[in-house]
PDB file of C-alpha atoms in Angstrom:
ATOM      1  CA  MET A   1      21.351 -12.185 -19.659  1.00  0.00           C
ATOM      2  CA  ALA A   2      21.022 -14.649 -22.572  1.00  0.00           C
ATOM      3  CA  ILE A   3      18.625 -13.317 -25.121  1.00  0.00           C
ATOM      4  CA  PRO A   4      16.522 -16.387 -25.432  1.00  0.00           C
ATOM      5  CA  ARG A   5      15.632 -15.867 -21.772  1.00  0.00           C
ATOM      6  CA  LEU A   6      13.841 -12.542 -22.580  1.00  0.00           C
ATOM      7  CA  ALA A   7      11.163 -14.501 -23.915  1.00  0.00           C
ATOM      8  CA  ALA A   8      10.511 -16.502 -20.664  1.00  0.00           C
ATOM      9  CA  GLY A   9       6.812 -16.147 -19.933  1.00  0.00           C
ATOM     10  CA  GLY A  10       5.786 -15.570 -23.548  1.00  0.00           C
ATOM     11  CA  ARG A  11       7.159 -14.506 -26.871  1.00  0.00           C
ATOM     12  CA  TRP A  12       4.834 -11.534 -26.563  1.00  0.00           C
ATOM     13  CA  ARG A  13       7.390 -10.075 -24.051  1.00  0.00           C
ATOM     14  CA  VAL A  14       9.889  -9.685 -26.856  1.00  0.00           C
ATOM     15  CA  GLU A  15       7.881  -9.481 -30.076  1.00  0.00           C
ATOM     16  CA  ALA A  16       5.163  -6.925 -29.182  1.00  0.00           C
ATOM     17  CA  MET A  17       5.968  -3.199 -29.470  1.00  0.00           C
ATOM     18  CA  ARG A  18       7.283  -1.786 -25.918  1.00  0.00           C
ATOM     19  CA  SER A  19       9.864   0.316 -24.378  1.00  0.00           C
ATOM     20  CA  LEU A  20      12.042   0.078 -21.344  1.00  0.00           C
ATOM     21  CA  GLY A  21      13.053   2.407 -18.540  1.00  0.00           C
ATOM     22  CA  GLU A  22      16.647   1.714 -19.161  1.00  0.00           C
ATOM     23  CA  PRO A  23      19.106   1.535 -22.099  1.00  0.00           C
ATOM     24  CA  LEU A  24      19.708  -1.920 -23.628  1.00  0.00           C
ATOM     25  CA  LEU A  25      22.364  -3.408 -25.798  1.00  0.00           C
ATOM     26  CA  LEU A  26      21.551  -6.589 -27.723  1.00  0.00           C
ATOM     27  CA  TRP A  27      24.739  -8.664 -29.026  1.00  0.00           C
ATOM     28  CA  PHE A  28      23.526 -11.281 -31.397  1.00  0.00           C
ATOM     29  CA  THR A  29      26.102 -14.130 -31.856  1.00  0.00           C
ATOM     30  CA  ARG A  30      24.050 -16.557 -33.652  1.00  0.00           C
ATOM     31  CA  GLY A  31      20.804 -16.823 -35.540  1.00  0.00           C
ATOM     32  CA  GLN A  32      18.687 -14.221 -37.535  1.00  0.00           C
ATOM     33  CA  GLY A  33      15.423 -12.474 -37.422  1.00  0.00           C
ATOM     34  CA  ARG A  34      13.809  -9.076 -37.664  1.00  0.00           C
ATOM     35  CA  ILE A  35      13.881  -6.300 -35.084  1.00  0.00           C
ATOM     36  CA  THR A  36      11.779  -2.883 -35.112  1.00  0.00           C
ATOM     37  CA  VAL A  37      13.230  -0.080 -33.375  1.00  0.00           C
ATOM     38  CA  GLY A  38      11.696   3.431 -33.534  1.00  0.00           C
ATOM     39  CA  GLY A  39       9.349   2.571 -36.324  1.00  0.00           C
ATOM     40  CA  VAL A  40      11.998   0.965 -38.748  1.00  0.00           C
ATOM     41  CA  THR A  41      12.369  -2.713 -39.187  1.00  0.00           C
ATOM     42  CA  ARG A  42      15.660  -4.433 -40.252  1.00  0.00           C
ATOM     43  CA  GLY A  43      16.919  -7.817 -40.349  1.00  0.00           C
ATOM     44  CA  TYR A  44      19.556  -8.901 -37.756  1.00  0.00           C
ATOM     45  CA  GLY A  45      22.091 -11.722 -37.911  1.00  0.00           C
ATOM     46  CA  ALA A  46      25.182 -12.991 -36.203  1.00  0.00           C
ATOM     47  CA  HIS A  47      27.587 -10.368 -34.950  1.00  0.00           C
ATOM     48  CA  ASN A  48      24.915  -7.566 -34.857  1.00  0.00           C
ATOM     49  CA  ALA A  49      24.983  -5.085 -31.960  1.00  0.00           C
ATOM     50  CA  ILE A  50      21.734  -3.166 -31.420  1.00  0.00           C
ATOM     51  CA  PHE A  51      21.656  -0.312 -29.001  1.00  0.00           C
ATOM     52  CA  ILE A  52      18.235   0.859 -27.856  1.00  0.00           C
ATOM     53  CA  PRO A  53      17.940   3.994 -25.477  1.00  0.00           C
ATOM     54  CA  ALA A  54      15.607   4.056 -22.795  1.00  0.00           C
ATOM     55  CA  GLY A  55      11.942   5.019 -23.899  1.00  0.00           C
ATOM     56  CA  VAL A  56      12.420   3.818 -27.472  1.00  0.00           C
ATOM     57  CA  MET A  57       9.616   1.592 -28.786  1.00  0.00           C
ATOM     58  CA  HIS A  58      10.990  -1.798 -30.073  1.00  0.00           C
ATOM     59  CA  GLY A  59      10.149  -5.363 -30.574  1.00  0.00           C
ATOM     60  CA  PHE A  60      11.933  -8.356 -32.162  1.00  0.00           C
ATOM     61  CA  GLU A  61      11.808 -11.952 -33.232  1.00  0.00           C
ATOM     62  CA  VAL A  62      13.840 -14.669 -31.208  1.00  0.00           C
ATOM     63  CA  GLY A  63      14.113 -17.577 -33.322  1.00  0.00           C
ATOM     64  CA  ALA A  64      14.893 -21.147 -32.381  1.00  0.00           C
ATOM     65  CA  GLN A  65      18.599 -20.470 -33.481  1.00  0.00           C
ATOM     66  CA  SER A  66      19.034 -16.915 -32.169  1.00  0.00           C
ATOM     67  CA  PHE A  67      21.333 -16.496 -29.302  1.00  0.00           C
ATOM     68  CA  GLY A  68      23.458 -13.757 -27.761  1.00  0.00           C
ATOM     69  CA  THR A  69      23.423 -11.500 -24.879  1.00  0.00           C
ATOM     70  CA  ALA A  70      21.228  -8.556 -23.550  1.00  0.00           C
ATOM     71  CA  ILE A  71      23.069  -5.976 -21.496  1.00  0.00           C
ATOM     72  CA  PHE A  72      20.674  -3.837 -19.376  1.00  0.00           C
ATOM     73  CA  PHE A  73      22.461  -0.672 -18.177  1.00  0.00           C
ATOM     74  CA  GLY A  74      19.967   0.364 -15.276  1.00  0.00           C
ATOM     75  CA  PRO A  75      17.533   3.267 -15.253  1.00  0.00           C
ATOM     76  CA  ASP A  76      20.042   5.452 -13.183  1.00  0.00           C
ATOM     77  CA  SER A  77      23.023   4.668 -15.432  1.00  0.00           C
ATOM     78  CA  SER A  78      25.462   7.467 -15.644  1.00  0.00           C
ATOM     79  CA  ALA A  79      27.423   5.745 -18.739  1.00  0.00           C
ATOM     80  CA  ALA A  80      28.177   7.835 -21.701  1.00  0.00           C
ATOM     81  CA  LEU A  81      25.744   6.228 -24.221  1.00  0.00           C
ATOM     82  CA  PRO A  82      24.470   7.075 -27.795  1.00  0.00           C
ATOM     83  CA  ARG A  83      21.267   9.213 -27.577  1.00  0.00           C
ATOM     84  CA  GLU A  84      19.941   7.551 -30.857  1.00  0.00           C
ATOM     85  CA  PRO A  85      19.368   3.884 -31.649  1.00  0.00           C
ATOM     86  CA  GLN A  86      22.260   2.121 -33.223  1.00  0.00           C
ATOM     87  CA  HIS A  87      22.148  -1.008 -35.380  1.00  0.00           C
ATOM     88  CA  LEU A  88      25.668  -2.274 -35.935  1.00  0.00           C
ATOM     89  CA  ARG A  89      26.783  -4.863 -38.223  1.00  0.00           C
ATOM     90  CA  ILE A  90      30.144  -5.941 -36.932  1.00  0.00           C
ATOM     91  CA  ARG A  91      31.856  -7.635 -39.837  1.00  0.00           C
ATOM     92  CA  ASP A  92      35.555  -7.572 -38.780  1.00  0.00           C
ATOM     93  CA  ALA A  93      36.816 -10.270 -36.209  1.00  0.00           C
ATOM     94  CA  ALA A  94      38.640  -8.024 -34.072  1.00  0.00           C
ATOM     95  CA  PRO A  95      35.756  -5.656 -32.794  1.00  0.00           C
ATOM     96  CA  GLN A  96      33.689  -8.712 -32.543  1.00  0.00           C
ATOM     97  CA  ALA A  97      36.064 -10.385 -30.152  1.00  0.00           C
ATOM     98  CA  GLU A  98      36.669  -7.115 -28.304  1.00  0.00           C
ATOM     99  CA  LEU A  99      32.946  -6.818 -27.602  1.00  0.00           C
ATOM    100  CA  SER A 100      32.576 -10.369 -26.525  1.00  0.00           C
ATOM    101  CA  GLY A 101      35.576 -10.156 -24.335  1.00  0.00           C
ATOM    102  CA  LEU A 102      34.132  -7.012 -22.593  1.00  0.00           C
ATOM    103  CA  ILE A 103      30.703  -8.608 -21.978  1.00  0.00           C
ATOM    104  CA  ASP A 104      32.539 -11.674 -20.507  1.00  0.00           C
ATOM    105  CA  ASN A 105      34.731  -9.490 -18.270  1.00  0.00           C
ATOM    106  CA  ILE A 106      31.514  -7.530 -16.973  1.00  0.00           C
ATOM    107  CA  GLN A 107      29.592 -10.779 -16.151  1.00  0.00           C
ATOM    108  CA  ARG A 108      32.592 -12.439 -14.579  1.00  0.00           C
ATOM    109  CA  GLU A 109      33.111  -9.404 -12.188  1.00  0.00           C
ATOM    110  CA  LEU A 110      29.525  -9.088 -11.248  1.00  0.00           C
ATOM    111  CA  GLU A 111      29.293 -12.722 -10.432  1.00  0.00           C
ATOM    112  CA  SER A 112      32.530 -12.730  -8.484  1.00  0.00           C
ATOM    113  CA  HIS A 113      32.944 -11.825  -4.683  1.00  0.00           C
ATOM    114  CA  ARG A 114      36.414 -10.311  -4.993  1.00  0.00           C
ATOM    115  CA  PRO A 115      37.106  -6.973  -3.542  1.00  0.00           C
ATOM    116  CA  GLY A 116      36.313  -4.015  -5.861  1.00  0.00           C
ATOM    117  CA  HIS A 117      34.210  -6.201  -8.348  1.00  0.00           C
ATOM    118  CA  ASP A 118      31.588  -3.544  -8.728  1.00  0.00           C
ATOM    119  CA  ARG A 119      34.186  -1.071  -9.450  1.00  0.00           C
ATOM    120  CA  ALA A 120      35.853  -3.267 -11.908  1.00  0.00           C
ATOM    121  CA  ALA A 121      32.572  -4.126 -13.684  1.00  0.00           C
ATOM    122  CA  ASP A 122      31.956  -0.196 -14.008  1.00  0.00           C
ATOM    123  CA  LEU A 123      35.351   0.092 -15.530  1.00  0.00           C
ATOM    124  CA  HIS A 124      34.632  -2.627 -18.087  1.00  0.00           C
ATOM    125  CA  LEU A 125      31.357  -1.108 -18.927  1.00  0.00           C
ATOM    126  CA  GLY A 126      33.141   2.320 -19.605  1.00  0.00           C
ATOM    127  CA  LEU A 127      35.277   0.365 -21.969  1.00  0.00           C
ATOM    128  CA  LEU A 128      32.032  -1.019 -23.595  1.00  0.00           C
ATOM    129  CA  CYS A 129      30.647   2.538 -23.807  1.00  0.00           C
ATOM    130  CA  VAL A 130      33.806   3.588 -25.869  1.00  0.00           C
ATOM    131  CA  TRP A 131      33.474   0.553 -28.124  1.00  0.00           C
ATOM    132  CA  LEU A 132      29.813   1.603 -28.788  1.00  0.00           C
ATOM    133  CA  GLU A 133      30.985   5.185 -29.519  1.00  0.00           C
ATOM    134  CA  ARG A 134      33.639   4.134 -32.064  1.00  0.00           C
ATOM    135  CA  GLN A 135      31.558   1.636 -33.979  1.00  0.00           C
ATOM    136  CA  SER A 136      28.596   4.002 -34.040  1.00  0.00           C
ATOM    137  CA  ALA A 137      30.835   6.674 -35.565  1.00  0.00           C
ATOM    138  CA  LEU A 138      32.099   4.122 -38.248  1.00  0.00           C
ATOM    139  CA  ALA A 139      28.547   3.253 -38.932  1.00  0.00           C
ATOM    140  CA  ALA A 140      27.518   6.971 -39.298  1.00  0.00           C
ATOM    141  CA  GLU A 141      30.116   7.544 -41.937  1.00  0.00           C
ATOM    142  CA  GLU A 142      29.020   4.661 -43.996  1.00  0.00           C
ATOM    143  CA  ALA A 143      25.245   5.279 -43.706  1.00  0.00           C
ATOM    144  CA  GLY A 144      24.826   8.870 -44.244  1.00  0.00           C
ATOM    145  CA  ARG A 145      21.840  10.859 -43.264  1.00  0.00           C
ATOM    146  CA  PRO A 146      18.516   8.936 -42.795  1.00  0.00           C
ATOM    147  CA  ASP A 147      15.729   9.716 -45.445  1.00  0.00           C
ATOM    148  CA  ALA A 148      12.400  11.422 -44.900  1.00  0.00           C
ATOM    149  CA  ALA A 149      10.380   8.254 -44.514  1.00  0.00           C
ATOM    150  CA  ARG A 150      12.645   6.965 -41.639  1.00  0.00           C
ATOM    151  CA  ARG A 151      12.533  10.264 -39.926  1.00  0.00           C
ATOM    152  CA  LEU A 152       8.768  10.455 -39.994  1.00  0.00           C
ATOM    153  CA  ALA A 153       8.531   6.666 -38.866  1.00  0.00           C
ATOM    154  CA  ARG A 154      11.044   7.628 -35.887  1.00  0.00           C
ATOM    155  CA  ALA A 155       8.886  10.637 -34.973  1.00  0.00           C
ATOM    156  CA  TYR A 156       5.728   8.504 -35.048  1.00  0.00           C
ATOM    157  CA  ALA A 157       7.245   6.024 -32.832  1.00  0.00           C
ATOM    158  CA  ASP A 158       8.455   8.403 -30.335  1.00  0.00           C
ATOM    159  CA  LEU A 159       5.022  10.107 -30.145  1.00  0.00           C
ATOM    160  CA  LEU A 160       3.333   6.805 -30.009  1.00  0.00           C
ATOM    161  CA  GLU A 161       5.464   5.723 -27.030  1.00  0.00           C
ATOM    162  CA  ARG A 162       4.767   8.973 -25.258  1.00  0.00           C
ATOM    163  CA  ASP A 163       0.879   9.143 -25.933  1.00  0.00           C
ATOM    164  CA  PHE A 164      -0.322   5.412 -26.488  1.00  0.00           C
ATOM    165  CA  ARG A 165      -2.302   5.592 -23.388  1.00  0.00           C
ATOM    166  CA  SER A 166      -4.291   8.735 -24.516  1.00  0.00           C
ATOM    167  CA  GLY A 167      -6.906   6.865 -26.458  1.00  0.00           C
ATOM    168  CA  GLN A 168      -5.880   8.740 -29.545  1.00  0.00           C
ATOM    169  CA  GLY A 169      -6.135   7.024 -33.127  1.00  0.00           C
ATOM    170  CA  VAL A 170      -3.787   7.184 -35.987  1.00  0.00           C
ATOM    171  CA  ALA A 171      -5.693  10.185 -37.321  1.00  0.00           C
ATOM    172  CA  ASP A 172      -4.809  12.163 -34.274  1.00  0.00           C
ATOM    173  CA  PHE A 173      -1.111  11.138 -34.372  1.00  0.00           C
ATOM    174  CA  ALA A 174      -1.030  11.974 -38.109  1.00  0.00           C
ATOM    175  CA  ARG A 175      -2.447  15.397 -37.278  1.00  0.00           C
ATOM    176  CA  THR A 176       0.165  16.117 -34.722  1.00  0.00           C
ATOM    177  CA  LEU A 177       2.886  14.956 -37.192  1.00  0.00           C
ATOM    178  CA  GLY A 178       1.428  17.287 -39.937  1.00  0.00           C
ATOM    179  CA  VAL A 179       0.668  14.458 -42.484  1.00  0.00           C
ATOM    180  CA  THR A 180      -2.404  12.555 -43.414  1.00  0.00           C
ATOM    181  CA  PRO A 181      -3.135   8.996 -42.006  1.00  0.00           C
ATOM    182  CA  THR A 182      -2.838   7.564 -45.408  1.00  0.00           C
ATOM    183  CA  HIS A 183       0.723   8.995 -45.800  1.00  0.00           C
ATOM    184  CA  LEU A 184       1.731   7.948 -42.413  1.00  0.00           C
ATOM    185  CA  THR A 185       0.489   4.327 -42.894  1.00  0.00           C
ATOM    186  CA  ARG A 186       2.238   4.160 -46.445  1.00  0.00           C
ATOM    187  CA  VAL A 187       5.439   5.316 -44.654  1.00  0.00           C
ATOM    188  CA  CYS A 188       5.150   2.798 -41.651  1.00  0.00           C
ATOM    189  CA  ASN A 189       4.582   0.010 -44.199  1.00  0.00           C
ATOM    190  CA  ARG A 190       7.594   0.942 -46.204  1.00  0.00           C
ATOM    191  CA  THR A 191      10.077   1.385 -43.027  1.00  0.00           C
ATOM    192  CA  CYS A 192       8.860  -1.656 -40.898  1.00  0.00           C
ATOM    193  CA  GLY A 193       6.309  -3.579 -43.094  1.00  0.00           C
ATOM    194  CA  ARG A 194       3.514  -2.759 -40.732  1.00  0.00           C
ATOM    195  CA  SER A 195       0.638  -0.302 -40.705  1.00  0.00           C
ATOM    196  CA  ALA A 196       0.590   2.758 -38.290  1.00  0.00           C
ATOM    197  CA  SER A 197      -2.535   1.127 -36.831  1.00  0.00           C
ATOM    198  CA  ASP A 198      -0.836  -2.227 -36.170  1.00  0.00           C
ATOM    199  CA  LEU A 199       1.909  -0.413 -34.386  1.00  0.00           C
ATOM    200  CA  LEU A 200      -0.492   1.432 -32.107  1.00  0.00           C
ATOM    201  CA  HIS A 201      -2.615  -1.656 -31.365  1.00  0.00           C
ATOM    202  CA  ASP A 202       0.629  -3.711 -30.684  1.00  0.00           C
ATOM    203  CA  ARG A 203       2.030  -1.190 -28.210  1.00  0.00           C
ATOM    204  CA  VAL A 204      -1.293  -0.958 -26.379  1.00  0.00           C
ATOM    205  CA  THR A 205      -1.755  -4.693 -26.368  1.00  0.00           C
ATOM    206  CA  PHE A 206       1.654  -5.324 -24.940  1.00  0.00           C
ATOM    207  CA  GLU A 207       1.057  -2.862 -22.090  1.00  0.00           C
ATOM    208  CA  ALA A 208      -2.263  -4.531 -21.509  1.00  0.00           C
ATOM    209  CA  ARG A 209      -0.572  -7.905 -21.207  1.00  0.00           C
ATOM    210  CA  ARG A 210       2.180  -6.459 -18.837  1.00  0.00           C
ATOM    211  CA  MET A 211      -0.292  -4.988 -16.541  1.00  0.00           C
ATOM    212  CA  LEU A 212      -2.495  -8.158 -16.426  1.00  0.00           C
ATOM    213  CA  SER A 213       0.517 -10.401 -15.786  1.00  0.00           C
ATOM    214  CA  GLU A 214       2.366  -8.078 -13.463  1.00  0.00           C
ATOM    215  CA  THR A 215      -0.275  -6.206 -11.278  1.00  0.00           C
ATOM    216  CA  ARG A 216      -3.515  -6.984  -9.563  1.00  0.00           C
ATOM    217  CA  LEU A 217      -5.388  -4.058 -10.938  1.00  0.00           C
ATOM    218  CA  PRO A 218      -9.004  -4.664 -11.962  1.00  0.00           C
ATOM    219  CA  VAL A 219      -9.557  -4.924 -15.533  1.00  0.00           C
ATOM    220  CA  ALA A 220     -11.708  -1.834 -15.572  1.00  0.00           C
ATOM    221  CA  ARG A 221      -8.711   0.242 -14.128  1.00  0.00           C
ATOM    222  CA  ILE A 222      -6.409  -1.117 -16.912  1.00  0.00           C
ATOM    223  CA  SER A 223      -8.866  -0.368 -19.489  1.00  0.00           C
ATOM    224  CA  GLU A 224      -9.272   3.198 -18.251  1.00  0.00           C
ATOM    225  CA  SER A 225      -5.392   3.610 -18.018  1.00  0.00           C
ATOM    226  CA  LEU A 226      -4.959   2.729 -21.608  1.00  0.00           C
ATOM    227  CA  GLY A 227      -7.623   5.247 -22.888  1.00  0.00           C
ATOM    228  CA  PHE A 228     -10.357   2.890 -23.469  1.00  0.00           C
ATOM    229  CA  THR A 229     -13.961   4.324 -23.278  1.00  0.00           C
ATOM    230  CA  SER A 230     -15.252   1.146 -21.384  1.00  0.00           C
ATOM    231  CA  ALA A 231     -14.105  -2.014 -19.993  1.00  0.00           C
ATOM    232  CA  ALA A 232     -16.343  -3.941 -22.536  1.00  0.00           C
ATOM    233  CA  TYR A 233     -14.576  -2.252 -25.484  1.00  0.00           C
ATOM    234  CA  PHE A 234     -11.148  -3.076 -23.993  1.00  0.00           C
ATOM    235  CA  THR A 235     -12.119  -6.626 -23.589  1.00  0.00           C
ATOM    236  CA  ARG A 236     -13.295  -6.912 -27.265  1.00  0.00           C
ATOM    237  CA  ALA A 237     -10.119  -5.256 -28.521  1.00  0.00           C
ATOM    238  CA  PHE A 238      -8.009  -7.440 -26.300  1.00  0.00           C
ATOM    239  CA  GLN A 239      -9.752 -10.634 -27.384  1.00  0.00           C
ATOM    240  CA  HIS A 240      -9.396  -9.584 -31.095  1.00  0.00           C
ATOM    241  CA  ARG A 241      -5.725  -9.149 -30.880  1.00  0.00           C
ATOM    242  CA  THR A 242      -4.798 -12.060 -28.651  1.00  0.00           C
ATOM    243  CA  GLY A 243      -7.539 -14.731 -28.977  1.00  0.00           C
ATOM    244  CA  THR A 244      -8.451 -14.516 -25.205  1.00  0.00           C
ATOM    245  CA  THR A 245     -10.099 -12.337 -22.768  1.00  0.00           C
ATOM    246  CA  PRO A 246      -8.269 -10.323 -20.298  1.00  0.00           C
ATOM    247  CA  THR A 247      -9.579 -12.411 -17.397  1.00  0.00           C
ATOM    248  CA  ASP A 248      -8.514 -15.603 -19.134  1.00  0.00           C
ATOM    249  CA  PHE A 249      -5.038 -14.247 -20.146  1.00  0.00           C
ATOM    250  CA  ARG A 250      -4.553 -13.201 -16.437  1.00  0.00           C
ATOM    251  CA  ARG A 251      -5.879 -16.709 -14.978  1.00  0.00           C
ATOM    252  CA  LYS A 252      -3.557 -18.547 -17.411  1.00  0.00           C
ATOM    253  CA  GLY A 253      -0.524 -16.484 -15.865  1.00  0.00           C
TER     254      GLY A 253
END
């Protein structure tokens, strides 16, 4: 899928913090912006390949000039994929062309009706996984071990993704991680330019928007499922973050 199409239905679908139930590879071939994966924000540009495992919280800007391809591996994929997020800056022309060629081959087979096209697409996908493995190994040699701040930010992002529906606040998450709320916020500001509270509220707001646009659950049920103590409190919080009430957001589609 072309990356700009991910924002169809609203930029919040890509910019807000959320996770997917399947692995995702973003291959940017043009443009630039910022992407946050697992609590760490980096700039991206042309010829950046960003792999995001299932369940990892992320969000990114899609600028007017941004273009590339998003590869969804499916929730039941048996492909041999990295366990950790990868942000690969592919500087050499040969691996750039190799990845673009693999993506083109996969898309061509999926769109064809020739005998064995599914099997052929799977074989090309296997080669893409090998490409990811090789480029990830090269990047790991250059990067070395992540520092303590990035490890804490990643731990917070993972915990947040697991428990954002619980109604817990930043102080509760910080206690679980064994740090103070002030230190956690300082680390988040350093690694992604946003406070721990912003990340929490952004994740909850994305889920609220998704449920309002993709389900017919009553607002009160959505409020309860996201850990709010009342529908009125949920409405005030949603309006503060989005500028509109849940009912108006749903009505506008």
